[in-house]
Amino acid sequence: MATKQHLVLIFLVLMFSIPSTRGKSIRKFFNNSEVGLGDVADGLRVVCGLLNLFGSPCYPGSYVDTLRPVAGSKVSAPEDLSSGAFLLNFSVGDTRQNVALIPDTTLDMTFMFCQPCLDCSLETNIPVYNSTHSDTFERYKCEGPTDCLTSRYTSCSSKSCTYSYDDIPAFTSRGFLAKDTFFLTNEPPVSVIFGCGTTNTGFFGNAVGYLGLGRGNLSFPAQLNVSVFSYCLSFDPSRTTFFFGSDAQMRTGSGFSTTLIPNRLDPTLYYVNMTGITVGGKRINIPSTSFLPQTDGTGGLIVDSSSRITLLEESVYLAFKTEIIKQLQLPEANASVHNLDLCFHISPEDNDVKIPSLTIHFDGSEMTTTNYFTEDTDGKIICLMVLPSKKISILGGQMQTDIHMIFDIGNSLLRFEYLNCDNL
Ligand SMILES: *[C@@H]1O[C@H](CO)[C@@H](O)[C@H](O)[C@H]1NC(C)=O
Ligand SMILES: *[C@@H]1O[C@H](CO)[C@@H](O)[C@H](O)[C@H]1NC(C)=O
Ligand SMILES: *[C@@H]1O[C@H](CO)[C@@H](O)[C@H](O)[C@H]1NC(C)=O
Ligand SMILES: *[C@@H]1O[C@H](CO)[C@@H](O)[C@H](O)[C@H]1NC(C)=O
Ligand SMILES: *[C@@H]1O[C@H](CO)[C@@H](O)[C@H](O)[C@H]1NC(C)=O
Ligand SMILES: *[C@@H]1O[C@H](CO)[C@@H](O)[C@H](O)[C@H]1NC(C)=O
Ligand SMILES: *[C@@H]1O[C@H](CO)[C@@H](O)[C@H](O)[C@H]1NC(C)=O
């Protein structure tokens, strides 16, 4: 089918402006109130979820305690909607109900709040999918567990596929698998299997669920029958773009690639083979094997679309942090105020703080960015948007800004190119 070869979805993306630093120098354009726990909550959702997967507590421990109240109570205030997550709008079912989902490369299935609900409490007044309004809605039936496709969250119970996301601290969602029609921009409608979430708690921001972009066959790309998708994260959320299928391809002649490597503990995550890190031209002295997934499933670097924060394995982080402190030569500020680990005082008159370029070396290529600091609007403090992790490293969204990230699942490659994502 020709249409299948040519799926383009260009949606976007309204949720939050992404306060951050951009380019070689820091621009002062965002608000003090946006730098704080609300700011990192979404990143931490993923962080904690993944760390829990490997049976270890989140790092730093205090984040877990502080995350839940924020998730539950702060999302209603517009000024706190700054987690950096993006929203994709879909219309679902024959009556075309509007649903806003957060695209997430670490989740292996899509799920959404689904009326009638036991618990679908949102802080914001946004539309929730009501299955009784859709004649095309149907439960996804099963005879045995393998019928419920390959998600480690699904099981077959009384001929109905149930699912339960309950080991992710920042949210839980439980319900059953269902099928309905998704209407995509400029494309024929597709029938998609998703989690009909009847019990949901935790952080959803302005969304009613998550779009699973992981590698399993229940994920959204798999259900579209495409082996490649891409996104280009912009500082302007309304210009952030996602592509599925043949339009998820290089726009310039100067792209790079690295292999997506498997991890037997969670085959749905996108791991890349990181081999080193360079700050301001100085290669940090760490054995290249420190970055690889270990036989117990820990370690490695995954690529995440929905968390803004980057995580580095602790020993790597400490060496990185030491180098940043050395190169920036700025007075340190109290980072715990912002629930981050490293902040500096800057002079308000000084409009251009020079951020050293950061290069992440991969097997076969390298990625360079200066998008890894954030600043308060007062222009007095900048903070590192990188945190240490005990178990896994995560390449977060801010560092991927203005890089077109192409997930070539069929060839097990991550391709990327530097672009101004506003113009894609
Ligand atoms: C910063 O946020 C506060 C609280 O939302 C708001 O009152 C103020 O106008 C904002 N300042 C700027 C410069 O946007
Ligand atoms: C996307 O969904 C949000 C939340 O339902 C809504 O406020 C917004 O108007 C929608 N945007 C578009 C372009 O449909
Ligand atoms: C869902 O739709 C049904 C049928 O129109 C309606 O009775 C019910 O109140 C709706 N549920 C919610 C929570 O809006
Ligand atoms: C999902 O993947 C598993 C393992 O790769 C395979 O056995 C199964 O047939 C697939 N299911 C569907 C519906 O594609
Ligand atoms: C994907 O392939 C399956 C099995 O061949 C088919 O049932 C489904 O309609 C296809 N979906 C799309 C969006 O083409
Ligand atoms: C830093 O801020 C935290 C949280 O506001 C506070 O508990 C701590 O005492 C501060 N540390 C210093 C050295 O001021
Ligand atoms: C990772 O990259 C290194 C350096 O190129 C290579 O020696 C190693 O075999 C790669 N590991 C995997 C799992 O691909």
Coordinates of C-alpha atoms and ligand atoms in Angstrom, one line a residue:
M1 CA 0.0 0.0 0.0
A2 CA 1.4 3.3 -1.1
T3 CA 0.0 5.1 1.9
K4 CA 1.8 2.8 4.2
Q5 CA 5.1 3.7 2.6
H6 CA 4.4 7.3 3.2
L7 CA 3.1 8.0 6.6
V8 CA 3.7 11.5 7.8
L9 CA 2.5 12.6 11.0
I10 CA 3.2 16.2 11.9
F11 CA 1.5 17.1 15.0
L12 CA 2.1 19.1 17.8
V13 CA 2.8 20.0 20.5
L14 CA 1.5 22.4 22.8
M15 CA 2.3 21.5 26.2
F16 CA 5.0 23.4 27.6
S17 CA 7.5 25.9 26.5
I18 CA 10.9 24.5 27.1
P19 CA 12.9 26.9 29.1
S20 CA 16.5 26.2 28.4
T21 CA 19.7 27.5 27.1
R22 CA 20.3 27.5 23.5
G23 CA 23.2 27.8 21.2
K24 CA 26.6 28.8 22.4
S25 CA 25.4 31.3 24.8
I26 CA 22.6 31.4 27.3
R27 CA 19.5 33.3 26.4
K28 CA 17.5 34.6 29.2
F29 CA 14.0 33.9 28.3
F30 CA 12.3 31.9 30.9
N31 CA 10.9 32.1 34.3
N32 CA 12.4 31.4 37.7
S33 CA 9.2 29.6 38.7
E34 CA 9.8 27.2 35.8
V35 CA 13.1 26.0 37.1
G36 CA 12.3 23.6 39.9
L37 CA 10.6 20.4 40.7
G38 CA 7.8 20.7 38.2
D39 CA 10.5 21.3 35.7
V40 CA 12.2 18.0 36.2
A41 CA 9.2 15.9 37.2
D42 CA 8.8 14.3 33.9
G43 CA 12.4 13.5 33.5
L44 CA 12.3 11.9 36.9
R45 CA 9.3 9.9 36.0
V46 CA 11.3 8.0 33.5
V47 CA 14.4 8.0 35.6
C48 CA 12.7 6.4 38.5
G49 CA 10.8 4.0 36.4
L50 CA 13.9 2.7 34.7
L51 CA 15.8 2.5 37.9
N52 CA 13.1 0.6 39.6
L53 CA 13.1 -1.8 36.7
F54 CA 16.5 -2.8 37.8
G55 CA 15.6 -3.1 41.4
S56 CA 17.4 -0.1 42.7
P57 CA 16.1 3.0 44.3
C58 CA 15.9 6.2 42.4
Y59 CA 18.8 8.6 42.6
P60 CA 18.8 10.9 44.4
G61 CA 16.5 9.3 46.9
S62 CA 14.7 12.6 47.8
Y63 CA 13.3 12.9 44.3
V64 CA 11.0 10.1 44.8
D65 CA 9.4 11.6 47.9
T66 CA 9.0 15.0 46.4
L67 CA 7.8 13.8 43.0
R68 CA 4.4 12.5 44.0
P69 CA 3.0 15.7 45.5
V70 CA 4.2 17.7 42.5
A71 CA 2.7 15.2 40.1
G72 CA -0.6 15.4 42.0
S73 CA -0.8 19.0 42.9
K74 CA 1.2 21.3 40.8
V75 CA 0.1 20.5 37.3
S76 CA -3.0 22.7 37.5
A77 CA -1.0 25.8 37.6
P78 CA 0.0 26.9 34.2
E79 CA 3.3 28.3 35.3
D80 CA 4.3 24.8 36.5
L81 CA 3.6 23.1 33.2
S82 CA 7.2 23.2 32.2
S83 CA 8.3 19.6 32.4
G84 CA 9.5 19.7 28.8
A85 CA 7.2 16.9 27.7
F86 CA 5.6 17.3 24.3
L87 CA 2.0 16.6 23.4
L88 CA 0.7 14.9 20.3
N89 CA -3.0 15.4 19.5
F90 CA -5.0 12.5 18.0
S91 CA -8.6 12.1 17.2
V92 CA -9.9 8.7 18.1
G93 CA -13.0 6.7 17.4
D94 CA -15.9 7.4 14.9
T95 CA -16.9 10.5 16.8
R96 CA -13.3 11.8 16.6
Q97 CA -12.6 12.4 20.2
N98 CA -9.6 14.6 20.9
V99 CA -6.8 13.0 23.0
A100 CA -3.5 14.5 23.8
L101 CA -0.7 12.0 24.4
I102 CA 3.0 12.4 25.5
P103 CA 5.2 10.5 23.0
D104 CA 7.7 8.4 25.0
T105 CA 10.5 6.2 23.5
T106 CA 10.8 4.3 26.7
L107 CA 7.3 2.9 26.8
D108 CA 6.3 -0.2 24.8
M109 CA 2.6 0.5 24.5
T110 CA 0.2 3.4 24.2
F111 CA -2.3 4.0 26.9
M112 CA -4.8 6.7 27.8
F113 CA -7.5 7.6 30.3
C114 CA -10.6 5.8 29.2
Q115 CA -14.1 6.4 30.4
P116 CA -16.0 4.9 32.1
C117 CA -13.2 5.1 34.7
L118 CA -12.6 4.0 38.2
D119 CA -10.0 6.7 38.5
C120 CA -9.4 9.3 35.8
S121 CA -8.8 12.4 37.9
L122 CA -7.0 15.1 36.0
E123 CA -6.0 18.4 37.4
T124 CA -6.7 20.1 34.2
N125 CA -10.0 20.2 32.3
I126 CA -9.0 18.4 29.1
P127 CA -11.0 16.0 27.1
V128 CA -10.9 12.3 28.2
Y129 CA -11.7 9.5 25.7
N130 CA -15.1 8.0 26.5
S131 CA -15.3 4.5 25.0
T132 CA -19.1 4.5 25.1
H133 CA -19.1 7.4 22.5
S134 CA -17.3 5.2 20.0
D135 CA -19.0 2.6 17.9
T136 CA -15.5 1.5 16.6
F137 CA -14.2 0.8 20.1
E138 CA -13.7 -2.9 21.0
R139 CA -12.0 -4.8 23.7
Y140 CA -8.9 -6.8 22.6
K141 CA -9.7 -10.4 23.3
C142 CA -7.3 -13.2 24.2
E143 CA -7.2 -17.0 24.6
G144 CA -3.8 -17.1 26.3
P145 CA -1.0 -14.7 27.4
T146 CA 0.8 -14.7 24.0
D147 CA -2.3 -13.2 22.4
C148 CA -1.8 -10.0 24.3
L149 CA 1.3 -9.2 22.3
T150 CA 4.7 -8.7 23.7
S151 CA 4.6 -6.2 26.5
R152 CA 5.8 -7.2 29.9
Y153 CA 2.9 -5.2 31.3
T154 CA 0.1 -7.2 29.7
S155 CA -1.6 -10.5 30.6
C156 CA -4.7 -12.5 29.7
S157 CA -7.4 -12.7 32.2
S158 CA -11.0 -13.9 31.5
K159 CA -10.4 -13.7 27.8
S160 CA -9.5 -10.0 28.1
C161 CA -6.0 -8.6 27.8
T162 CA -5.3 -6.5 30.9
Y163 CA -2.3 -4.3 31.5
S164 CA -0.7 -2.7 34.5
Y165 CA 1.9 0.0 34.6
D166 CA 2.6 -0.1 38.3
D167 CA 6.3 0.0 38.8
I168 CA 6.8 3.5 37.5
P169 CA 6.7 5.8 40.6
A170 CA 5.4 9.0 39.0
F171 CA 2.3 7.3 37.5
T172 CA 0.3 4.1 37.5
S173 CA -2.2 3.1 34.9
R174 CA -4.2 -0.1 34.9
G175 CA -6.9 -1.3 32.5
F176 CA -7.4 -3.5 29.5
L177 CA -6.3 -3.5 25.9
A178 CA -8.7 -2.1 23.4
K179 CA -8.8 -1.2 19.8
D180 CA -10.1 1.9 18.1
T181 CA -9.5 4.0 15.0
F182 CA -6.9 6.8 15.2
F183 CA -7.2 9.6 12.7
L184 CA -3.8 10.9 11.6
T185 CA -3.0 14.1 9.8
N186 CA -3.3 13.6 6.0
E187 CA -3.4 9.8 6.3
P188 CA -6.0 7.1 6.2
P189 CA -7.3 6.2 9.7
V190 CA -5.6 3.3 11.4
S191 CA -6.8 0.8 13.9
V192 CA -4.6 0.9 17.0
I193 CA -4.4 -1.3 20.0
F194 CA -3.9 0.7 23.2
G195 CA -4.3 0.5 26.9
C196 CA -7.8 1.7 28.0
G197 CA -6.8 3.1 31.4
T198 CA -9.5 2.8 33.9
T199 CA -7.4 3.4 37.0
N200 CA -4.7 6.1 36.6
T201 CA -2.8 8.2 39.1
G202 CA 0.3 10.4 39.0
F203 CA 1.9 12.8 36.5
F204 CA 0.1 13.5 33.2
G205 CA 0.4 17.2 32.9
N206 CA -1.9 18.4 30.1
A207 CA -2.0 14.9 28.6
V208 CA -4.4 12.0 29.1
G209 CA -1.8 9.3 28.4
Y210 CA 1.4 8.3 26.7
L211 CA 2.2 7.3 23.2
G212 CA 4.5 4.2 23.3
L213 CA 7.4 4.6 20.9
G214 CA 9.5 1.7 22.2
R215 CA 10.6 -1.4 20.3
G216 CA 7.9 -3.9 21.1
N217 CA 5.2 -5.1 18.7
L218 CA 2.5 -3.3 20.7
S219 CA 4.3 0.0 20.2
F220 CA 2.8 2.7 18.0
P221 CA 5.4 2.5 15.1
A222 CA 5.0 -1.3 15.1
Q223 CA 1.2 -0.9 14.7
L224 CA 1.6 1.5 11.9
N225 CA 3.8 -1.2 10.3
V226 CA 6.7 1.3 9.9
S227 CA 10.3 0.4 10.7
V228 CA 11.4 4.0 11.1
F229 CA 10.2 7.1 12.9
S230 CA 11.9 10.3 13.8
Y231 CA 11.5 13.6 15.7
C232 CA 13.0 17.0 15.8
L233 CA 12.6 18.7 19.2
S234 CA 12.4 22.4 19.0
F235 CA 12.6 25.0 21.7
D236 CA 9.2 26.1 20.3
P237 CA 6.9 23.2 21.2
S238 CA 4.6 24.1 18.4
R239 CA 7.4 23.4 15.9
T240 CA 8.4 20.1 17.3
T241 CA 7.7 17.4 14.7
F242 CA 7.3 13.7 14.7
F243 CA 7.5 11.6 11.5
F244 CA 6.6 8.0 11.0
G245 CA 7.5 5.9 7.9
S246 CA 9.3 7.2 4.8
D247 CA 9.3 10.8 5.8
A248 CA 11.4 9.9 8.8
Q249 CA 14.6 10.4 6.8
M250 CA 17.6 12.6 6.6
R251 CA 17.0 16.1 5.4
T252 CA 20.6 17.1 4.9
G253 CA 23.6 15.3 3.3
S254 CA 25.5 15.3 6.5
G255 CA 24.0 12.8 8.8
F256 CA 25.5 10.4 11.3
S257 CA 24.6 7.0 12.7
T258 CA 25.3 4.6 15.5
T259 CA 24.1 1.1 16.2
L260 CA 21.1 0.5 18.5
I261 CA 22.3 -2.3 20.8
P262 CA 20.1 -4.8 22.6
N263 CA 19.6 -5.2 26.3
R264 CA 18.1 -8.5 27.2
L265 CA 16.5 -7.1 30.4
D266 CA 14.4 -4.6 28.5
P267 CA 14.5 -5.1 24.7
T268 CA 12.0 -2.3 24.1
L269 CA 14.4 0.5 25.1
Y270 CA 16.7 2.2 22.5
Y271 CA 20.2 1.7 23.8
V272 CA 23.2 3.2 21.9
N273 CA 26.8 2.3 22.3
M274 CA 28.3 5.3 24.1
T275 CA 32.1 5.2 24.3
G276 CA 33.1 8.5 25.9
I277 CA 32.4 12.1 26.7
T278 CA 34.2 15.3 25.9
V279 CA 33.6 18.7 27.5
G280 CA 35.0 21.9 25.9
G281 CA 37.5 19.8 23.9
K282 CA 38.7 17.8 26.9
R283 CA 38.0 14.1 26.7
I284 CA 37.0 12.8 30.1
N285 CA 39.2 10.0 31.3
I286 CA 36.9 7.1 31.8
P287 CA 37.2 3.6 30.4
S288 CA 35.0 3.2 27.3
T289 CA 33.5 0.0 28.8
S290 CA 31.9 2.0 31.6
F291 CA 29.1 3.1 29.3
L292 CA 28.0 -0.3 28.1
P293 CA 25.0 -2.3 29.3
Q294 CA 26.2 -5.0 31.8
T295 CA 25.3 -8.6 31.8
D296 CA 22.9 -8.0 34.7
G297 CA 21.0 -5.5 32.5
T298 CA 22.2 -2.4 34.3
G299 CA 24.3 0.4 32.6
G300 CA 24.1 1.6 29.1
L301 CA 22.7 4.8 27.6
I302 CA 19.1 5.0 26.3
V303 CA 17.5 7.7 24.2
D304 CA 14.4 9.2 25.7
S305 CA 12.0 11.6 24.0
S306 CA 9.9 12.6 27.0
S307 CA 12.4 13.4 29.8
R308 CA 14.2 16.7 29.5
I309 CA 16.9 15.8 32.0
T310 CA 20.0 13.7 30.9
L311 CA 21.3 11.1 33.4
L312 CA 24.8 9.8 33.5
E313 CA 26.1 6.9 35.4
E314 CA 27.5 8.1 38.7
S315 CA 31.2 7.8 38.1
V316 CA 30.9 9.3 34.7
Y317 CA 28.8 12.1 36.1
L318 CA 31.2 13.0 38.8
A319 CA 34.1 13.3 36.4
F320 CA 31.9 15.3 34.0
K321 CA 30.8 17.6 36.8
T322 CA 34.3 18.2 38.0
E323 CA 35.3 19.2 34.5
I324 CA 32.3 21.5 34.1
I325 CA 33.2 23.3 37.4
K326 CA 36.8 23.6 36.3
Q327 CA 35.9 25.1 32.9
L328 CA 33.0 27.4 33.8
Q329 CA 34.9 29.1 36.7
L330 CA 31.6 30.4 38.2
P331 CA 30.5 30.6 41.8
E332 CA 28.3 27.7 42.7
A333 CA 24.7 28.3 43.7
N334 CA 22.5 26.1 45.9
A335 CA 21.2 23.5 43.4
S336 CA 18.9 21.7 45.8
V337 CA 16.6 24.7 45.7
H338 CA 15.9 23.6 42.1
N339 CA 16.1 19.9 42.8
L340 CA 19.1 19.7 40.6
D341 CA 22.7 18.9 41.4
L342 CA 24.8 21.8 40.1
C343 CA 23.9 25.4 39.7
F344 CA 26.1 28.5 39.3
H345 CA 25.6 32.2 40.0
I346 CA 25.9 34.4 36.9
S347 CA 26.0 38.1 36.7
P348 CA 22.6 39.5 35.4
E349 CA 24.5 41.9 33.2
D350 CA 26.4 39.1 31.6
N351 CA 24.2 38.1 28.7
D352 CA 26.5 35.6 27.2
V353 CA 27.8 32.9 29.4
K354 CA 29.9 30.6 27.3
I355 CA 28.8 27.0 27.8
P356 CA 31.5 24.5 26.7
S357 CA 30.4 22.2 24.0
L358 CA 29.6 18.7 25.1
T359 CA 30.3 15.8 22.8
I360 CA 29.0 12.3 23.4
H361 CA 31.0 9.7 21.6
F362 CA 29.2 6.8 20.1
D363 CA 30.4 3.7 18.3
G364 CA 30.9 5.2 14.8
S365 CA 29.8 8.8 15.4
E366 CA 29.6 11.6 18.0
M367 CA 26.9 14.1 19.0
T368 CA 27.8 17.6 20.1
T369 CA 25.5 20.0 21.9
T370 CA 25.5 23.1 24.1
N371 CA 21.9 22.5 25.2
Y372 CA 22.5 21.1 28.7
F373 CA 22.0 24.1 31.0
T374 CA 18.9 25.9 32.1
E375 CA 18.6 29.4 33.5
D376 CA 16.2 31.4 35.7
T377 CA 14.5 34.5 34.3
D378 CA 16.1 36.7 36.8
G379 CA 19.3 35.8 34.9
K380 CA 21.1 35.0 38.2
I381 CA 21.4 31.3 38.2
I382 CA 22.1 28.6 35.6
C383 CA 21.8 24.9 36.4
L384 CA 23.1 21.8 34.8
M385 CA 20.3 19.7 33.3
V386 CA 22.2 16.5 33.9
L387 CA 21.9 14.3 37.0
P388 CA 23.8 11.3 38.3
S389 CA 22.3 7.8 38.1
K390 CA 23.2 4.6 39.8
K391 CA 22.1 2.2 37.2
I392 CA 21.4 3.6 33.8
S393 CA 22.2 6.6 31.6
I394 CA 19.6 8.5 29.7
L395 CA 20.0 10.9 26.8
G396 CA 17.3 13.4 27.6
G397 CA 15.2 15.7 25.4
Q398 CA 17.0 19.0 26.0
M399 CA 20.3 17.7 24.6
Q400 CA 18.5 16.4 21.5
T401 CA 17.0 19.8 20.7
D402 CA 17.7 20.9 17.1
I403 CA 18.9 17.4 16.3
H404 CA 16.7 15.3 14.0
M405 CA 16.7 11.9 15.6
I406 CA 15.8 9.0 13.4
F407 CA 15.1 5.6 14.9
D408 CA 15.7 3.2 12.1
I409 CA 14.4 0.1 13.9
G410 CA 14.6 -2.1 10.8
N411 CA 18.3 -1.6 10.5
S412 CA 18.9 -1.2 14.3
L413 CA 20.4 2.2 13.7
L414 CA 20.0 5.6 15.3
R415 CA 20.6 8.2 12.7
F416 CA 20.9 11.9 13.4
E417 CA 21.6 15.2 11.8
Y418 CA 21.9 18.8 13.1
L419 CA 19.0 20.9 12.0
N420 CA 17.0 24.0 13.0
C421 CA 13.9 22.0 14.0
D422 CA 11.8 25.2 13.6
N423 CA 12.3 24.9 9.9
L424 CA 11.6 21.2 9.4
Ligands
LIG1 C1 7.2 34.6 36.0 O1 6.2 33.7 36.5 C2 5.4 34.4 37.5 C3 4.5 33.4 38.1 O2 3.9 32.6 37.1 C4 4.6 35.5 36.7 O3 3.8 36.2 37.6 C5 5.6 36.5 36.1 O4 4.9 37.4 35.3 C6 6.6 35.7 35.2 N1 7.6 36.6 34.7 C7 8.0 36.6 33.4 C8 9.1 37.5 33.1 O5 7.5 35.9 32.6
LIG2 C1 -4.6 19.5 21.4 O1 -5.2 19.0 22.6 C2 -5.3 20.0 23.7 C3 -5.8 19.3 24.9 O2 -6.9 18.6 24.6 C4 -6.2 21.1 23.2 O3 -6.2 22.1 24.2 C5 -5.6 21.7 21.9 O4 -6.5 22.7 21.4 C6 -5.4 20.7 20.9 N1 -4.7 21.3 19.8 C7 -5.0 21.0 18.5 C8 -4.1 21.7 17.5 O5 -5.9 20.3 18.2
LIG3 C1 -19.5 8.7 28.8 O1 -20.5 8.7 27.9 C2 -21.7 8.1 28.4 C3 -22.7 8.0 27.3 O2 -22.9 9.2 26.6 C4 -22.2 9.1 29.5 O3 -23.4 8.5 30.1 C5 -21.1 9.2 30.6 O4 -21.5 10.1 31.5 C6 -19.8 9.6 29.9 N1 -18.8 9.6 30.9 C7 -18.1 10.7 31.3 C8 -17.2 10.5 32.5 O5 -18.3 11.7 30.7
LIG4 C1 4.9 -10.0 18.7 O1 6.3 -10.4 18.8 C2 6.5 -11.7 19.3 C3 7.9 -12.0 19.5 O2 8.7 -11.2 18.7 C4 5.9 -12.7 18.2 O3 6.0 -14.0 18.7 C5 4.4 -12.4 18.1 O4 3.8 -13.2 17.1 C6 4.2 -10.9 17.7 N1 2.8 -10.7 17.8 C7 2.1 -10.0 16.9 C8 0.7 -9.9 17.0 O5 2.7 -9.5 15.9
LIG5 C1 -0.3 -3.5 9.6 O1 -0.2 -4.9 9.3 C2 -1.2 -5.7 9.8 C3 -0.9 -7.1 9.5 O2 -0.5 -7.3 8.2 C4 -2.6 -5.2 9.3 O3 -3.6 -6.0 9.8 C5 -2.7 -3.7 9.6 O4 -3.9 -3.2 9.0 C6 -1.6 -2.9 9.1 N1 -1.7 -1.6 9.6 C7 -1.5 -0.5 8.9 C8 -1.6 0.8 9.5 O5 -1.2 -0.6 7.7
LIG6 C1 20.1 24.8 49.9 O1 18.7 24.8 49.8 C2 18.1 23.8 50.5 C3 16.6 23.7 50.1 O2 16.1 25.0 50.1 C4 18.3 24.1 52.0 O3 17.6 23.1 52.8 C5 19.8 24.1 52.3 O4 20.0 24.5 53.6 C6 20.5 25.1 51.4 N1 21.9 24.9 51.5 C7 22.7 26.0 51.7 C8 24.1 25.7 51.9 O5 22.3 27.1 51.8
LIG7 C1 30.6 -0.6 21.3 O1 31.6 0.1 20.6 C2 32.9 -0.3 20.8 C3 33.9 0.7 20.2 O2 33.6 0.9 18.8 C4 33.1 -1.7 20.2 O3 34.4 -2.2 20.4 C5 32.1 -2.6 20.9 O4 32.1 -3.9 20.3 C6 30.7 -2.1 20.8 N1 29.8 -2.9 21.6 C7 28.6 -3.3 21.2 C8 27.8 -4.1 22.2 O5 28.2 -3.1 20.1

